[in-house]
């Protein structure tokens, strides 16, 4: 028997799983140009069983990024366009009356998938936004008192537009805190934009990833083996204290009305651990914590209005804290 597989055919060798996940970047690059940090963030979220909030202006390939990731991982994906008239049952599913059997049967909603793209999540009312909370936290959906488990892996990738707020419903702090990472999708550099246009001129069709050459390079078995390896990555007491000191410093910052909660500290420890493993180490170092601090913490803090008026951002506050908190040796 192949030493990298068990009787169920699942990958056991962490090195093989790491190589498979590293191959995602090259595969997704066939469809999406210049978004390596976002790809890495999505992989980290999958390893940590977390969810991702993608923020960027329209047209920077947020939807294409998620679709390409699902294709390269051979996972099922569904997309929901969040609108003001969207109902919770449109996301979770509902009971449907069958006239032939004279009984109600459950019709699953789009949330029953591996990667759910919640497009423009802030355009739907809080009632519908909250329909995702149970799915994100409990990995299940309860309809008519019956809990129904969601597939594994399961990741919500929600998008929002950072510039157009008219007619939107900002996500409450409790729901923002459910997202493991907030990734900002920037406009491409000049050269990247030239590459994008060149591909389109040569016939690239973003709706046909198969024709673009995107192929599955990893699967659920690789992901499961990777998660097991991440769980064995060593975290020293000094690193744990470093994470706590960073998060406590946000609660004492004069620029913030809301600092990072213990849940946020736990999230930072988890993402740093996953990043350490992805980079080839079986132990976490301070640089791993620094590398994931911004995407893990930026949506968990709240700026004071006067600081915001002065041009202070969540990222600048967190960067200042990282520069002042003593780094363990």
PDB file of C-alpha atoms in Angstrom:
ATOM      1  CA  UNK A   1       0.000   0.000   0.000  1.00  0.00           C
ATOM      2  CA  UNK A   2       1.168   3.545  -0.727  1.00  0.00           C
ATOM      3  CA  UNK A   3       2.644   4.916   2.521  1.00  0.00           C
ATOM      4  CA  UNK A   4       0.994   8.278   1.916  1.00  0.00           C
ATOM      5  CA  UNK A   5      -2.519   6.825   2.150  1.00  0.00           C
ATOM      6  CA  UNK A   6      -4.552   4.861   4.652  1.00  0.00           C
ATOM      7  CA  UNK A   7      -7.305   2.307   4.003  1.00  0.00           C
ATOM      8  CA  UNK A   8      -9.796   5.047   3.290  1.00  0.00           C
ATOM      9  CA  UNK A   9      -7.512   6.568   0.687  1.00  0.00           C
ATOM     10  CA  UNK A  10      -6.828   9.701   2.684  1.00  0.00           C
ATOM     11  CA  UNK A  11      -3.478  11.466   2.572  1.00  0.00           C
ATOM     12  CA  UNK A  12      -1.387  10.852   5.708  1.00  0.00           C
ATOM     13  CA  UNK A  13       1.942  12.450   4.853  1.00  0.00           C
ATOM     14  CA  UNK A  14       1.917  16.119   5.977  1.00  0.00           C
ATOM     15  CA  UNK A  15       4.622  16.946   3.428  1.00  0.00           C
ATOM     16  CA  UNK A  16       2.439  15.675   0.608  1.00  0.00           C
ATOM     17  CA  UNK A  17      -0.519  17.676   1.908  1.00  0.00           C
ATOM     18  CA  UNK A  18       1.610  20.820   2.196  1.00  0.00           C
ATOM     19  CA  UNK A  19       2.910  20.425  -1.352  1.00  0.00           C
ATOM     20  CA  UNK A  20      -0.655  19.960  -2.614  1.00  0.00           C
ATOM     21  CA  UNK A  21      -1.861  23.131  -0.883  1.00  0.00           C
ATOM     22  CA  UNK A  22       1.176  25.087  -2.075  1.00  0.00           C
ATOM     23  CA  UNK A  23       0.311  24.053  -5.630  1.00  0.00           C
ATOM     24  CA  UNK A  24      -2.969  25.954  -5.261  1.00  0.00           C
ATOM     25  CA  UNK A  25      -1.225  29.275  -5.842  1.00  0.00           C
ATOM     26  CA  UNK A  26       0.102  28.267  -9.239  1.00  0.00           C
ATOM     27  CA  UNK A  27      -3.213  26.727 -10.240  1.00  0.00           C
ATOM     28  CA  UNK A  28      -5.337  29.716  -9.182  1.00  0.00           C
ATOM     29  CA  UNK A  29      -2.866  32.055 -10.918  1.00  0.00           C
ATOM     30  CA  UNK A  30      -4.087  30.568 -14.201  1.00  0.00           C
ATOM     31  CA  UNK A  31      -7.363  32.429 -13.602  1.00  0.00           C
ATOM     32  CA  UNK A  32      -6.566  35.192 -11.078  1.00  0.00           C
ATOM     33  CA  UNK A  33      -3.560  37.508 -11.434  1.00  0.00           C
ATOM     34  CA  UNK A  34      -1.614  38.916  -8.481  1.00  0.00           C
ATOM     35  CA  UNK A  35      -3.767  37.911  -5.511  1.00  0.00           C
ATOM     36  CA  UNK A  36      -1.382  35.559  -3.661  1.00  0.00           C
ATOM     37  CA  UNK A  37      -2.110  37.062  -0.187  1.00  0.00           C
ATOM     38  CA  UNK A  38      -5.844  36.466  -0.631  1.00  0.00           C
ATOM     39  CA  UNK A  39      -5.253  32.894  -1.836  1.00  0.00           C
ATOM     40  CA  UNK A  40      -3.050  32.232   1.192  1.00  0.00           C
ATOM     41  CA  UNK A  41      -5.677  33.736   3.486  1.00  0.00           C
ATOM     42  CA  UNK A  42      -8.389  31.469   2.103  1.00  0.00           C
ATOM     43  CA  UNK A  43      -6.165  28.403   2.572  1.00  0.00           C
ATOM     44  CA  UNK A  44      -5.356  29.471   6.148  1.00  0.00           C
ATOM     45  CA  UNK A  45      -9.093  29.838   6.823  1.00  0.00           C
ATOM     46  CA  UNK A  46      -9.765  26.347   5.469  1.00  0.00           C
ATOM     47  CA  UNK A  47      -7.005  24.922   7.682  1.00  0.00           C
ATOM     48  CA  UNK A  48      -8.488  26.672  10.731  1.00  0.00           C
ATOM     49  CA  UNK A  49     -12.107  25.850   9.851  1.00  0.00           C
ATOM     50  CA  UNK A  50     -12.801  29.583   9.710  1.00  0.00           C
ATOM     51  CA  UNK A  51     -14.571  32.024   7.420  1.00  0.00           C
ATOM     52  CA  UNK A  52     -13.371  34.982   5.369  1.00  0.00           C
ATOM     53  CA  UNK A  53     -14.657  38.481   4.685  1.00  0.00           C
ATOM     54  CA  UNK A  54     -13.356  39.772   1.342  1.00  0.00           C
ATOM     55  CA  UNK A  55     -13.409  43.537   0.930  1.00  0.00           C
ATOM     56  CA  UNK A  56     -12.685  45.226  -2.376  1.00  0.00           C
ATOM     57  CA  UNK A  57     -14.215  47.447  -5.017  1.00  0.00           C
ATOM     58  CA  UNK A  58     -16.263  45.773  -7.769  1.00  0.00           C
ATOM     59  CA  UNK A  59     -14.265  44.133 -10.534  1.00  0.00           C
ATOM     60  CA  UNK A  60     -11.173  42.941  -8.643  1.00  0.00           C
ATOM     61  CA  UNK A  61     -12.004  39.218  -9.125  1.00  0.00           C
ATOM     62  CA  UNK A  62     -13.396  38.385  -5.660  1.00  0.00           C
ATOM     63  CA  UNK A  63     -15.960  35.958  -7.099  1.00  0.00           C
ATOM     64  CA  UNK A  64     -13.477  34.493  -9.573  1.00  0.00           C
ATOM     65  CA  UNK A  65     -10.988  33.928  -6.746  1.00  0.00           C
ATOM     66  CA  UNK A  66     -13.418  31.786  -4.750  1.00  0.00           C
ATOM     67  CA  UNK A  67     -14.539  29.852  -7.820  1.00  0.00           C
ATOM     68  CA  UNK A  68     -10.935  29.167  -8.830  1.00  0.00           C
ATOM     69  CA  UNK A  69     -10.093  27.983  -5.309  1.00  0.00           C
ATOM     70  CA  UNK A  70     -13.051  25.602  -5.325  1.00  0.00           C
ATOM     71  CA  UNK A  71     -12.000  24.206  -8.724  1.00  0.00           C
ATOM     72  CA  UNK A  72      -8.370  23.749  -7.670  1.00  0.00           C
ATOM     73  CA  UNK A  73      -9.464  22.008  -4.456  1.00  0.00           C
ATOM     74  CA  UNK A  74     -12.182  19.941  -6.154  1.00  0.00           C
ATOM     75  CA  UNK A  75     -14.791  21.260  -3.741  1.00  0.00           C
ATOM     76  CA  UNK A  76     -18.431  22.156  -4.288  1.00  0.00           C
ATOM     77  CA  UNK A  77     -19.222  25.866  -4.348  1.00  0.00           C
ATOM     78  CA  UNK A  78     -22.391  27.948  -4.522  1.00  0.00           C
ATOM     79  CA  UNK A  79     -22.977  31.686  -4.823  1.00  0.00           C
ATOM     80  CA  UNK A  80     -25.724  33.765  -3.240  1.00  0.00           C
ATOM     81  CA  UNK A  81     -26.259  37.373  -4.311  1.00  0.00           C
ATOM     82  CA  UNK A  82     -27.404  39.134  -1.147  1.00  0.00           C
ATOM     83  CA  UNK A  83     -30.151  41.674  -1.868  1.00  0.00           C
ATOM     84  CA  UNK A  84     -32.587  43.675   0.326  1.00  0.00           C
ATOM     85  CA  UNK A  85     -35.435  41.238  -0.398  1.00  0.00           C
ATOM     86  CA  UNK A  86     -33.478  38.034   0.300  1.00  0.00           C
ATOM     87  CA  UNK A  87     -35.127  35.850   2.959  1.00  0.00           C
ATOM     88  CA  UNK A  88     -33.327  33.564   5.461  1.00  0.00           C
ATOM     89  CA  UNK A  89     -34.926  30.507   3.841  1.00  0.00           C
ATOM     90  CA  UNK A  90     -33.334  31.529   0.533  1.00  0.00           C
ATOM     91  CA  UNK A  91     -29.985  30.794   2.199  1.00  0.00           C
ATOM     92  CA  UNK A  92     -30.687  27.927   4.583  1.00  0.00           C
ATOM     93  CA  UNK A  93     -33.465  26.074   2.753  1.00  0.00           C
ATOM     94  CA  UNK A  94     -37.058  25.413   3.767  1.00  0.00           C
ATOM     95  CA  UNK A  95     -39.769  22.791   4.141  1.00  0.00           C
ATOM     96  CA  UNK A  96     -41.686  22.162   0.926  1.00  0.00           C
ATOM     97  CA  UNK A  97     -45.077  20.437   0.784  1.00  0.00           C
ATOM     98  CA  UNK A  98     -45.141  17.434  -1.527  1.00  0.00           C
ATOM     99  CA  UNK A  99     -48.675  16.968  -2.873  1.00  0.00           C
ATOM    100  CA  UNK A 100     -47.969  13.384  -3.962  1.00  0.00           C
ATOM    101  CA  UNK A 101     -46.901  12.163  -0.517  1.00  0.00           C
ATOM    102  CA  UNK A 102     -48.944  14.761   1.409  1.00  0.00           C
ATOM    103  CA  UNK A 103     -45.851  15.442   3.544  1.00  0.00           C
ATOM    104  CA  UNK A 104     -43.360  18.222   4.049  1.00  0.00           C
ATOM    105  CA  UNK A 105     -39.802  17.580   2.871  1.00  0.00           C
ATOM    106  CA  UNK A 106     -36.710  19.679   3.416  1.00  0.00           C
ATOM    107  CA  UNK A 107     -35.284  21.447   0.384  1.00  0.00           C
ATOM    108  CA  UNK A 108     -31.644  22.366   1.152  1.00  0.00           C
ATOM    109  CA  UNK A 109     -30.541  25.928   0.456  1.00  0.00           C
ATOM    110  CA  UNK A 110     -27.250  27.035  -1.099  1.00  0.00           C
ATOM    111  CA  UNK A 111     -25.567  27.016   2.334  1.00  0.00           C
ATOM    112  CA  UNK A 112     -25.253  23.232   1.943  1.00  0.00           C
ATOM    113  CA  UNK A 113     -21.956  23.361   0.080  1.00  0.00           C
ATOM    114  CA  UNK A 114     -18.210  23.428   0.784  1.00  0.00           C
ATOM    115  CA  UNK A 115     -17.480  27.028  -0.245  1.00  0.00           C
ATOM    116  CA  UNK A 116     -20.354  29.475   0.003  1.00  0.00           C
ATOM    117  CA  UNK A 117     -19.790  32.813  -1.697  1.00  0.00           C
ATOM    118  CA  UNK A 118     -22.016  35.352   0.068  1.00  0.00           C
ATOM    119  CA  UNK A 119     -21.789  38.181  -2.438  1.00  0.00           C
ATOM    120  CA  UNK A 120     -22.325  41.706  -1.042  1.00  0.00           C
ATOM    121  CA  UNK A 121     -23.444  40.401   2.339  1.00  0.00           C
ATOM    122  CA  UNK A 122     -24.010  43.924   3.654  1.00  0.00           C
ATOM    123  CA  UNK A 123     -26.812  44.543   1.130  1.00  0.00           C
ATOM    124  CA  UNK A 124     -29.270  42.254   2.905  1.00  0.00           C
ATOM    125  CA  UNK A 125     -31.157  43.058   6.143  1.00  0.00           C
ATOM    126  CA  UNK A 126     -29.865  41.828   9.539  1.00  0.00           C
ATOM    127  CA  UNK A 127     -32.486  39.060   9.711  1.00  0.00           C
ATOM    128  CA  UNK A 128     -31.028  37.388   6.631  1.00  0.00           C
ATOM    129  CA  UNK A 129     -27.443  38.158   7.652  1.00  0.00           C
ATOM    130  CA  UNK A 130     -28.089  36.391  10.948  1.00  0.00           C
ATOM    131  CA  UNK A 131     -29.281  33.269   9.117  1.00  0.00           C
ATOM    132  CA  UNK A 132     -25.605  32.589   8.440  1.00  0.00           C
ATOM    133  CA  UNK A 133     -24.571  32.849  12.103  1.00  0.00           C
ATOM    134  CA  UNK A 134     -25.616  29.331  13.108  1.00  0.00           C
ATOM    135  CA  UNK A 135     -24.106  27.890   9.938  1.00  0.00           C
ATOM    136  CA  UNK A 136     -20.796  29.676  10.517  1.00  0.00           C
ATOM    137  CA  UNK A 137     -20.527  28.904  14.225  1.00  0.00           C
ATOM    138  CA  UNK A 138     -22.273  25.555  14.676  1.00  0.00           C
ATOM    139  CA  UNK A 139     -21.712  24.057  11.188  1.00  0.00           C
ATOM    140  CA  UNK A 140     -25.396  23.231  11.011  1.00  0.00           C
ATOM    141  CA  UNK A 141     -28.745  24.711  10.015  1.00  0.00           C
ATOM    142  CA  UNK A 142     -31.892  24.353  12.120  1.00  0.00           C
ATOM    143  CA  UNK A 143     -35.171  24.424  10.213  1.00  0.00           C
ATOM    144  CA  UNK A 144     -38.469  23.683  11.987  1.00  0.00           C
ATOM    145  CA  UNK A 145     -36.555  22.582  15.086  1.00  0.00           C
ATOM    146  CA  UNK A 146     -34.461  19.983  13.262  1.00  0.00           C
ATOM    147  CA  UNK A 147     -30.682  20.554  13.102  1.00  0.00           C
ATOM    148  CA  UNK A 148     -29.073  19.552   9.802  1.00  0.00           C
ATOM    149  CA  UNK A 149     -25.268  19.277   9.608  1.00  0.00           C
ATOM    150  CA  UNK A 150     -23.365  21.064   6.852  1.00  0.00           C
ATOM    151  CA  UNK A 151     -20.687  19.421   4.694  1.00  0.00           C
ATOM    152  CA  UNK A 152     -17.057  19.379   5.789  1.00  0.00           C
ATOM    153  CA  UNK A 153     -15.064  21.349   4.779  1.00  0.00           C
ATOM    154  CA  UNK A 154     -17.346  24.367   4.963  1.00  0.00           C
ATOM    155  CA  UNK A 155     -16.242  27.967   4.425  1.00  0.00           C
ATOM    156  CA  UNK A 156     -18.211  31.172   3.997  1.00  0.00           C
ATOM    157  CA  UNK A 157     -16.433  33.739   1.830  1.00  0.00           C
ATOM    158  CA  UNK A 158     -18.489  36.922   2.144  1.00  0.00           C
ATOM    159  CA  UNK A 159     -17.777  40.011   0.037  1.00  0.00           C
ATOM    160  CA  UNK A 160     -18.528  43.656   0.644  1.00  0.00           C
ATOM    161  CA  UNK A 161     -17.874  46.878  -1.229  1.00  0.00           C
ATOM    162  CA  UNK A 162     -15.805  49.391   0.821  1.00  0.00           C
ATOM    163  CA  UNK A 163     -16.909  52.523  -1.052  1.00  0.00           C
ATOM    164  CA  UNK A 164     -20.664  52.334  -1.652  1.00  0.00           C
ATOM    165  CA  UNK A 165     -22.669  52.264   1.575  1.00  0.00           C
ATOM    166  CA  UNK A 166     -26.017  53.642   0.417  1.00  0.00           C
ATOM    167  CA  UNK A 167     -28.729  51.062   0.995  1.00  0.00           C
ATOM    168  CA  UNK A 168     -26.465  48.728   2.948  1.00  0.00           C
ATOM    169  CA  UNK A 169     -26.760  47.150   6.396  1.00  0.00           C
ATOM    170  CA  UNK A 170     -23.338  47.182   8.087  1.00  0.00           C
ATOM    171  CA  UNK A 171     -22.473  43.882   9.730  1.00  0.00           C
ATOM    172  CA  UNK A 172     -22.838  44.054  13.534  1.00  0.00           C
ATOM    173  CA  UNK A 173     -19.755  43.462  15.676  1.00  0.00           C
ATOM    174  CA  UNK A 174     -21.007  40.040  16.777  1.00  0.00           C
ATOM    175  CA  UNK A 175     -21.186  38.833  13.190  1.00  0.00           C
ATOM    176  CA  UNK A 176     -17.899  40.432  12.147  1.00  0.00           C
ATOM    177  CA  UNK A 177     -16.255  38.542  15.004  1.00  0.00           C
ATOM    178  CA  UNK A 178     -17.415  35.257  13.437  1.00  0.00           C
ATOM    179  CA  UNK A 179     -15.117  35.822  10.465  1.00  0.00           C
ATOM    180  CA  UNK A 180     -11.663  34.430  11.050  1.00  0.00           C
ATOM    181  CA  UNK A 181     -10.031  36.791   8.534  1.00  0.00           C
ATOM    182  CA  UNK A 182     -10.827  40.030   6.768  1.00  0.00           C
ATOM    183  CA  UNK A 183      -8.878  40.165   3.524  1.00  0.00           C
ATOM    184  CA  UNK A 184      -8.620  43.356   1.481  1.00  0.00           C
ATOM    185  CA  UNK A 185      -8.505  42.784  -2.271  1.00  0.00           C
ATOM    186  CA  UNK A 186      -6.540  45.686  -3.771  1.00  0.00           C
ATOM    187  CA  UNK A 187      -6.624  47.016  -7.309  1.00  0.00           C
ATOM    188  CA  UNK A 188      -3.941  45.285  -9.408  1.00  0.00           C
ATOM    189  CA  UNK A 189      -0.577  46.834 -10.154  1.00  0.00           C
ATOM    190  CA  UNK A 190      -0.023  48.238 -13.646  1.00  0.00           C
ATOM    191  CA  UNK A 191       1.791  45.119 -14.834  1.00  0.00           C
ATOM    192  CA  UNK A 192      -0.822  42.788 -13.321  1.00  0.00           C
ATOM    193  CA  UNK A 193      -3.578  44.761 -15.046  1.00  0.00           C
ATOM    194  CA  UNK A 194      -1.721  44.482 -18.358  1.00  0.00           C
ATOM    195  CA  UNK A 195      -1.521  40.703 -17.797  1.00  0.00           C
ATOM    196  CA  UNK A 196      -5.268  40.568 -17.106  1.00  0.00           C
ATOM    197  CA  UNK A 197      -6.133  42.431 -20.304  1.00  0.00           C
ATOM    198  CA  UNK A 198      -3.670  40.347 -22.321  1.00  0.00           C
ATOM    199  CA  UNK A 199      -5.346  37.149 -21.141  1.00  0.00           C
ATOM    200  CA  UNK A 200      -8.786  38.479 -22.085  1.00  0.00           C
ATOM    201  CA  UNK A 201      -7.489  39.551 -25.490  1.00  0.00           C
ATOM    202  CA  UNK A 202      -6.220  36.002 -26.000  1.00  0.00           C
ATOM    203  CA  UNK A 203      -9.666  34.549 -25.267  1.00  0.00           C
ATOM    204  CA  UNK A 204      -9.714  33.966 -21.509  1.00  0.00           C
ATOM    205  CA  UNK A 205     -13.270  33.400 -20.269  1.00  0.00           C
ATOM    206  CA  UNK A 206     -13.674  33.819 -16.472  1.00  0.00           C
ATOM    207  CA  UNK A 207     -16.852  31.725 -16.605  1.00  0.00           C
ATOM    208  CA  UNK A 208     -15.004  28.712 -18.027  1.00  0.00           C
ATOM    209  CA  UNK A 209     -12.221  27.810 -15.609  1.00  0.00           C
ATOM    210  CA  UNK A 210     -11.747  24.400 -17.202  1.00  0.00           C
ATOM    211  CA  UNK A 211     -10.826  26.044 -20.496  1.00  0.00           C
ATOM    212  CA  UNK A 212      -8.431  28.312 -18.604  1.00  0.00           C
ATOM    213  CA  UNK A 213      -6.561  25.211 -17.477  1.00  0.00           C
ATOM    214  CA  UNK A 214      -7.546  25.214 -13.785  1.00  0.00           C
ATOM    215  CA  UNK A 215      -7.357  21.619 -12.569  1.00  0.00           C
ATOM    216  CA  UNK A 216      -7.826  20.006  -9.137  1.00  0.00           C
ATOM    217  CA  UNK A 217      -4.429  19.823  -7.398  1.00  0.00           C
ATOM    218  CA  UNK A 218      -5.655  19.041  -3.874  1.00  0.00           C
ATOM    219  CA  UNK A 219      -8.729  17.577  -2.247  1.00  0.00           C
ATOM    220  CA  UNK A 220     -10.588  17.093   1.023  1.00  0.00           C
ATOM    221  CA  UNK A 221      -8.161  14.332   2.069  1.00  0.00           C
ATOM    222  CA  UNK A 222      -5.178  16.675   1.699  1.00  0.00           C
ATOM    223  CA  UNK A 223      -7.025  19.297   3.693  1.00  0.00           C
ATOM    224  CA  UNK A 224      -7.817  16.847   6.497  1.00  0.00           C
ATOM    225  CA  UNK A 225      -4.197  15.673   6.680  1.00  0.00           C
ATOM    226  CA  UNK A 226      -3.031  19.292   6.727  1.00  0.00           C
ATOM    227  CA  UNK A 227      -5.406  20.156   9.562  1.00  0.00           C
ATOM    228  CA  UNK A 228      -4.066  17.248  11.597  1.00  0.00           C
ATOM    229  CA  UNK A 229      -0.499  18.427  11.003  1.00  0.00           C
ATOM    230  CA  UNK A 230      -1.372  22.020  11.934  1.00  0.00           C
ATOM    231  CA  UNK A 231      -2.848  20.791  15.219  1.00  0.00           C
ATOM    232  CA  UNK A 232       0.564  19.307  16.087  1.00  0.00           C
ATOM    233  CA  UNK A 233       2.466  22.533  15.370  1.00  0.00           C
ATOM    234  CA  UNK A 234       4.166  23.600  18.608  1.00  0.00           C
ATOM    235  CA  UNK A 235       3.193  26.871  20.302  1.00  0.00           C
ATOM    236  CA  UNK A 236       5.507  27.947  23.130  1.00  0.00           C
ATOM    237  CA  UNK A 237       4.322  29.737  26.258  1.00  0.00           C
ATOM    238  CA  UNK A 238       6.217  32.842  25.075  1.00  0.00           C
ATOM    239  CA  UNK A 239       4.280  32.945  21.800  1.00  0.00           C
ATOM    240  CA  UNK A 240       0.970  32.541  23.638  1.00  0.00           C
ATOM    241  CA  UNK A 241       1.890  35.434  25.933  1.00  0.00           C
ATOM    242  CA  UNK A 242       2.930  37.519  22.900  1.00  0.00           C
ATOM    243  CA  UNK A 243      -0.498  37.032  21.296  1.00  0.00           C
ATOM    244  CA  UNK A 244      -2.219  37.970  24.558  1.00  0.00           C
ATOM    245  CA  UNK A 245      -0.078  41.109  24.947  1.00  0.00           C
ATOM    246  CA  UNK A 246      -0.936  42.253  21.396  1.00  0.00           C
ATOM    247  CA  UNK A 247      -4.661  41.768  21.947  1.00  0.00           C
ATOM    248  CA  UNK A 248      -4.627  43.424  25.380  1.00  0.00           C
ATOM    249  CA  UNK A 249      -2.805  46.405  23.876  1.00  0.00           C
ATOM    250  CA  UNK A 250      -5.733  46.957  21.481  1.00  0.00           C
ATOM    251  CA  UNK A 251      -8.069  47.264  24.478  1.00  0.00           C
ATOM    252  CA  UNK A 252      -5.874  50.006  25.923  1.00  0.00           C
ATOM    253  CA  UNK A 253      -5.342  51.949  22.681  1.00  0.00           C
ATOM    254  CA  UNK A 254      -6.606  55.565  22.881  1.00  0.00           C
ATOM    255  CA  UNK A 255      -7.636  55.338  19.199  1.00  0.00           C
ATOM    256  CA  UNK A 256     -10.068  52.463  19.752  1.00  0.00           C
ATOM    257  CA  UNK A 257     -13.442  52.168  21.464  1.00  0.00           C
ATOM    258  CA  UNK A 258     -13.401  48.388  21.083  1.00  0.00           C
ATOM    259  CA  UNK A 259     -10.386  46.123  21.320  1.00  0.00           C
ATOM    260  CA  UNK A 260      -9.829  42.485  20.443  1.00  0.00           C
ATOM    261  CA  UNK A 261     -11.757  39.930  22.506  1.00  0.00           C
ATOM    262  CA  UNK A 262     -10.369  36.606  23.777  1.00  0.00           C
ATOM    263  CA  UNK A 263     -12.015  34.990  20.743  1.00  0.00           C
ATOM    264  CA  UNK A 264      -9.871  37.234  18.551  1.00  0.00           C
ATOM    265  CA  UNK A 265      -6.754  36.214  20.484  1.00  0.00           C
ATOM    266  CA  UNK A 266      -7.626  32.563  19.934  1.00  0.00           C
ATOM    267  CA  UNK A 267      -8.120  33.264  16.229  1.00  0.00           C
ATOM    268  CA  UNK A 268      -4.700  34.932  15.944  1.00  0.00           C
ATOM    269  CA  UNK A 269      -3.031  31.972  17.624  1.00  0.00           C
ATOM    270  CA  UNK A 270      -4.787  29.583  15.213  1.00  0.00           C
ATOM    271  CA  UNK A 271      -3.956  31.524  12.037  1.00  0.00           C
ATOM    272  CA  UNK A 272      -0.314  31.989  13.074  1.00  0.00           C
ATOM    273  CA  UNK A 273      -0.101  28.250  13.669  1.00  0.00           C
ATOM    274  CA  UNK A 274      -1.525  27.459  10.227  1.00  0.00           C
ATOM    275  CA  UNK A 275       0.844  29.939   8.566  1.00  0.00           C
ATOM    276  CA  UNK A 276       3.839  28.425  10.383  1.00  0.00           C
ATOM    277  CA  UNK A 277       2.931  24.979   9.049  1.00  0.00           C
ATOM    278  CA  UNK A 278       2.356  26.279   5.513  1.00  0.00           C
ATOM    279  CA  UNK A 279       5.827  27.830   5.510  1.00  0.00           C
ATOM    280  CA  UNK A 280       7.399  24.497   6.462  1.00  0.00           C
ATOM    281  CA  UNK A 281       7.883  24.716  10.224  1.00  0.00           C
ATOM    282  CA  UNK A 282       6.436  22.614  13.037  1.00  0.00           C
ATOM    283  CA  UNK A 283       6.647  25.482  15.543  1.00  0.00           C
ATOM    284  CA  UNK A 284       5.360  29.072  15.660  1.00  0.00           C
ATOM    285  CA  UNK A 285       7.666  32.108  15.745  1.00  0.00           C
ATOM    286  CA  UNK A 286       6.786  35.790  16.387  1.00  0.00           C
ATOM    287  CA  UNK A 287       6.965  36.573  12.667  1.00  0.00           C
ATOM    288  CA  UNK A 288       4.054  34.180  12.087  1.00  0.00           C
ATOM    289  CA  UNK A 289       1.954  36.172  14.547  1.00  0.00           C
ATOM    290  CA  UNK A 290       2.943  39.453  12.888  1.00  0.00           C
ATOM    291  CA  UNK A 291       2.174  38.098   9.408  1.00  0.00           C
ATOM    292  CA  UNK A 292      -1.424  37.235  10.326  1.00  0.00           C
ATOM    293  CA  UNK A 293      -2.163  40.037  12.803  1.00  0.00           C
ATOM    294  CA  UNK A 294      -3.713  42.475  10.309  1.00  0.00           C
ATOM    295  CA  UNK A 295      -6.144  40.127   8.521  1.00  0.00           C
ATOM    296  CA  UNK A 296      -7.091  38.422  11.804  1.00  0.00           C
ATOM    297  CA  UNK A 297      -7.611  41.529  13.942  1.00  0.00           C
ATOM    298  CA  UNK A 298      -8.538  44.475  11.673  1.00  0.00           C
ATOM    299  CA  UNK A 299     -12.285  43.709  11.732  1.00  0.00           C
ATOM    300  CA  UNK A 300     -12.354  43.020  15.475  1.00  0.00           C
ATOM    301  CA  UNK A 301     -11.493  46.574  16.563  1.00  0.00           C
ATOM    302  CA  UNK A 302     -13.554  49.749  16.418  1.00  0.00           C
ATOM    303  CA  UNK A 303     -12.056  53.192  15.872  1.00  0.00           C
ATOM    304  CA  UNK A 304     -13.029  56.256  17.863  1.00  0.00           C
ATOM    305  CA  UNK A 305     -14.840  58.783  15.611  1.00  0.00           C
ATOM    306  CA  UNK A 306     -12.248  61.483  16.300  1.00  0.00           C
ATOM    307  CA  UNK A 307      -9.401  59.107  15.359  1.00  0.00           C
ATOM    308  CA  UNK A 308     -11.205  58.147  12.153  1.00  0.00           C
ATOM    309  CA  UNK A 309     -11.603  61.822  11.245  1.00  0.00           C
ATOM    310  CA  UNK A 310      -7.845  62.255  11.642  1.00  0.00           C
ATOM    311  CA  UNK A 311      -7.211  59.507   9.090  1.00  0.00           C
ATOM    312  CA  UNK A 312      -6.326  56.753  11.552  1.00  0.00           C
ATOM    313  CA  UNK A 313      -7.183  53.251  10.327  1.00  0.00           C
ATOM    314  CA  UNK A 314      -7.506  49.910  12.082  1.00  0.00           C
ATOM    315  CA  UNK A 315      -4.438  48.691  10.201  1.00  0.00           C
ATOM    316  CA  UNK A 316      -2.322  51.648  11.327  1.00  0.00           C
ATOM    317  CA  UNK A 317      -3.325  51.114  14.973  1.00  0.00           C
ATOM    318  CA  UNK A 318      -2.473  47.403  14.821  1.00  0.00           C
ATOM    319  CA  UNK A 319       0.850  48.118  13.092  1.00  0.00           C
ATOM    320  CA  UNK A 320       1.739  50.617  15.827  1.00  0.00           C
ATOM    321  CA  UNK A 321       0.906  48.034  18.481  1.00  0.00           C
ATOM    322  CA  UNK A 322       3.055  45.406  16.742  1.00  0.00           C
ATOM    323  CA  UNK A 323       5.927  47.890  16.730  1.00  0.00           C
ATOM    324  CA  UNK A 324       5.660  48.550  20.479  1.00  0.00           C
ATOM    325  CA  UNK A 325       4.770  45.200  22.060  1.00  0.00           C
ATOM    326  CA  UNK A 326       8.007  43.456  23.115  1.00  0.00           C
ATOM    327  CA  UNK A 327       8.835  40.499  20.862  1.00  0.00           C
ATOM    328  CA  UNK A 328       9.820  37.285  22.688  1.00  0.00           C
ATOM    329  CA  UNK A 329      13.350  36.027  22.083  1.00  0.00           C
TER     330      UNK A 329
END
